[in-house]
Amino acid sequence: QTVVTQEPSLTVSPGGTVTLTCASSTGAVASGSYPNWFQQKPGQAPRALIYSTSNKHSWTPARFSGSLLGGKAALTLSGVQPEDEAEYYCLLYFGSGWVFGGGTKLTVL
Amino acid sequence: QITLKESGPTLVKPTQTLTLTCTFSGFSLSTSGLGVGWIRQPPGKALEWLALIYWDDDKRYSPSLKSRLTITKDTSKNQVVLTMTNMDPVDTATYYCAHRTSGPLFDYWGQGILVTVSS
């Protein structure tokens, strides 16, 4: 069974920069895994942020960016705002279907 | 404006079959490239992809749950139905449906429905 691993938790100061990563148990994450990133706040449905590695939705703030970094998918937040405190999930495609990561709880402190 | 809404029972007994309906608006599942998927989230836990159906009736299932899941669509009613057999308390979760296009995956989500499995 394929496992997608994210940092369980990260802390960043307001205005700072933080990178969240998403690793695959099958090896390096590539563009063919079509990495997606979602943000979820308590009591809310997930909100799509990034698709196909680095593409933003029309509602995605400019401070969010996606990339491939060292064999992983990455989500970078530059100039973090207090409202960015949330759980972040990556989603990867594996041919047989899609697998979510375990999520990263981002604290802005 | 794309919207989706999940409906179905909020309480099911162990061994029963769960049937959830996703009713959507703002798009048609007869349009090439589009799909609707189901994702669930147990309380306090991570998201889990369950199933996806495309405009051409192509269906994909989570390998770990494939034997228990069936996804169907009714294009005329703008609905997608997910059935899950042999429900167990570990299946207690919020179940979401989401819109899928040829590029973005799951760009629009329903509000979710909390399903509790208990006798």
XYZ file of C-alpha atoms in Angstrom:
228
model
C 0.000 0.000 0.000
C 1.333 3.376 -1.072
C 1.995 5.838 1.732
C 2.313 9.598 1.309
C 4.202 11.312 4.101
C 4.035 14.914 5.260
C 5.536 16.700 8.258
C 3.017 16.267 11.104
C 3.434 19.831 12.259
C 5.344 23.022 11.493
C 5.477 26.413 13.166
C 6.208 29.710 11.419
C 6.244 33.332 12.486
C 3.960 35.862 10.803
C 5.678 37.253 7.729
C 8.023 34.302 7.531
C 8.491 31.609 4.929
C 7.810 27.910 5.367
C 7.997 24.897 3.082
C 5.807 21.846 3.514
C 6.828 18.640 1.778
C 5.088 15.538 0.473
C 6.978 12.285 -0.021
C 5.989 8.989 -1.619
C 6.841 5.527 -0.323
C 7.361 4.414 -3.935
C 10.203 6.828 -4.599
C 10.728 10.328 -5.900
C 7.643 12.401 -6.578
C 7.513 13.558 -10.195
C 5.217 15.753 -12.231
C 3.402 12.610 -13.363
C 2.056 12.249 -9.831
C 0.205 15.523 -10.424
C 0.712 16.840 -6.869
C -2.230 18.748 -5.464
C -2.341 20.757 -2.253
C -5.350 21.537 -0.082
C -5.905 23.738 2.943
C -8.392 22.793 5.640
C -9.462 24.869 8.596
C -11.377 23.412 11.550
C -14.967 22.592 10.745
C -14.570 23.401 7.068
C -14.287 21.411 3.874
C -10.844 21.352 2.260
C -9.999 24.166 -0.131
C -7.917 23.511 -3.220
C -4.711 25.562 -3.450
C -2.359 24.010 -6.019
C -2.791 21.440 -8.806
C -0.388 19.621 -11.108
C 2.654 20.552 -9.005
C 2.627 24.334 -9.326
C -0.589 25.622 -10.871
C -2.701 27.940 -8.780
C -6.452 28.222 -8.710
C -7.972 31.618 -9.340
C -8.557 32.039 -5.599
C -5.101 30.929 -4.438
C -3.191 33.782 -2.785
C 0.070 34.690 -4.503
C 2.078 33.818 -1.382
C 1.390 30.108 -1.975
C 3.564 28.270 -4.483
C 4.097 24.633 -5.407
C 7.192 22.849 -6.704
C 9.211 19.652 -6.743
C 12.068 19.725 -4.286
C 14.581 16.980 -3.602
C 12.313 14.175 -4.800
C 9.265 15.509 -2.985
C 6.370 17.772 -3.783
C 6.596 21.033 -1.904
C 4.263 23.840 -0.888
C 5.935 27.110 0.044
C 4.219 29.942 1.862
C 6.063 33.261 1.637
C 5.003 36.126 3.881
C 2.815 33.933 6.064
C -0.369 35.489 7.388
C -2.194 34.543 10.616
C -5.082 33.212 8.527
C -2.748 30.634 6.988
C -2.880 28.620 10.214
C -4.540 25.404 9.076
C -4.029 21.767 8.134
C -2.475 21.215 4.726
C -2.869 18.032 2.693
C -1.073 16.888 -0.413
C -2.577 14.461 -2.901
C -0.622 12.288 -5.322
C -1.644 10.121 -8.288
C -0.301 6.589 -8.545
C -1.955 5.068 -11.582
C -4.277 2.954 -9.474
C -5.754 6.054 -7.939
C -4.990 8.920 -5.613
C -3.529 8.995 -2.122
C -3.648 11.831 0.379
C -0.820 12.564 2.727
C -1.348 12.516 6.460
C -1.499 16.291 6.640
C 0.683 19.031 8.123
C -0.677 21.198 10.902
C 0.752 24.660 10.332
C 0.850 26.944 13.336
C 1.465 30.673 12.879
C 3.033 31.977 16.060
C -21.152 28.746 -10.020
C -20.278 25.177 -9.113
C -21.844 23.719 -5.994
C -22.051 20.199 -4.598
C -24.010 18.816 -1.675
C -23.899 15.426 -0.017
C -27.003 13.720 1.341
C -27.819 10.426 2.965
C -28.146 8.802 6.366
C -26.126 10.202 9.227
C -26.365 7.017 11.256
C -25.977 3.464 9.986
C -25.618 0.184 11.796
C -22.625 -2.135 11.454
C -22.883 -4.490 8.442
C -25.397 -2.208 6.713
C -24.849 -0.644 3.296
C -24.329 3.111 3.114
C -25.756 5.026 0.167
C -24.703 8.636 -0.281
C -25.851 11.034 -2.982
C -23.936 14.009 -4.311
C -26.227 16.549 -5.985
C -24.406 19.204 -7.956
C -25.056 22.270 -10.059
C -23.043 24.539 -12.300
C -21.706 21.769 -14.526
C -22.828 18.669 -16.390
C -21.275 15.243 -16.064
C -21.865 14.766 -19.759
C -19.114 17.309 -20.450
C -15.846 15.798 -21.610
C -13.090 15.774 -19.003
C -15.253 16.241 -15.943
C -15.709 13.935 -12.990
C -16.974 13.709 -9.437
C -15.089 12.056 -6.630
C -15.705 10.979 -3.056
C -13.321 11.591 -0.182
C -13.793 10.851 3.504
C -12.244 12.051 6.757
C -12.601 10.247 10.084
C -12.886 12.621 13.043
C -9.497 14.175 13.754
C -7.795 12.203 11.002
C -6.549 12.685 7.467
C -8.431 12.777 4.197
C -8.840 9.533 2.266
C -9.748 9.313 -1.435
C -12.473 6.739 -2.098
C -13.754 6.798 -5.664
C -14.092 8.866 -8.828
C -16.434 8.696 -11.823
C -15.816 10.455 -15.127
C -18.107 11.899 -17.766
C -17.585 8.782 -19.911
C -18.561 6.467 -17.018
C -14.949 5.457 -16.350
C -14.724 4.595 -12.664
C -11.764 4.472 -10.286
C -11.696 3.101 -6.763
C -9.316 3.127 -3.849
C -7.548 -0.248 -4.020
C -8.004 -0.833 -0.302
C -11.787 -0.303 -0.454
C -12.575 -1.382 -3.999
C -14.479 -4.508 -2.976
C -16.911 -2.455 -0.897
C -17.502 0.560 -3.125
C -19.726 1.309 -6.092
C -19.980 4.704 -7.746
C -22.638 5.599 -10.301
C -23.960 8.721 -11.965
C -27.315 10.010 -13.130
C -26.491 12.743 -15.601
C -30.117 13.804 -16.027
C -30.456 14.429 -12.293
C -26.958 15.894 -11.816
C -26.260 13.301 -9.169
C -23.497 10.864 -8.267
C -24.184 8.021 -5.862
C -21.659 6.159 -3.728
C -22.523 2.902 -2.019
C -20.307 1.288 0.591
C -21.158 -2.183 1.838
C -20.549 -3.861 5.170
C -20.152 -0.670 7.179
C -18.029 -0.794 10.333
C -17.496 1.712 13.153
C -14.078 2.544 11.637
C -15.979 3.909 8.624
C -17.338 6.718 10.790
C -16.274 9.856 8.957
C -17.287 12.991 7.155
C -17.870 12.075 3.528
C -17.233 14.705 0.871
C -17.920 14.805 -2.840
C -15.809 17.003 -5.077
C -15.668 18.221 -8.675
C -12.854 17.148 -10.957
C -11.761 18.720 -14.228
C -9.115 17.635 -16.698
C -6.552 19.856 -14.997
C -7.387 20.659 -11.419
C -8.346 17.775 -9.214
C -11.118 18.331 -6.666
C -11.301 22.087 -7.086
C -14.814 22.403 -5.657
C -16.040 20.475 -2.622
C -19.347 19.841 -0.937
C -19.845 20.749 2.710
C -19.571 17.108 3.750
C -21.870 14.785 5.655
C -20.915 13.120 8.917
C -21.838 9.446 8.901
C -21.670 7.565 12.178
C -21.577 3.781 12.245
C -22.975 2.467 15.502
C -25.402 -0.095 16.738
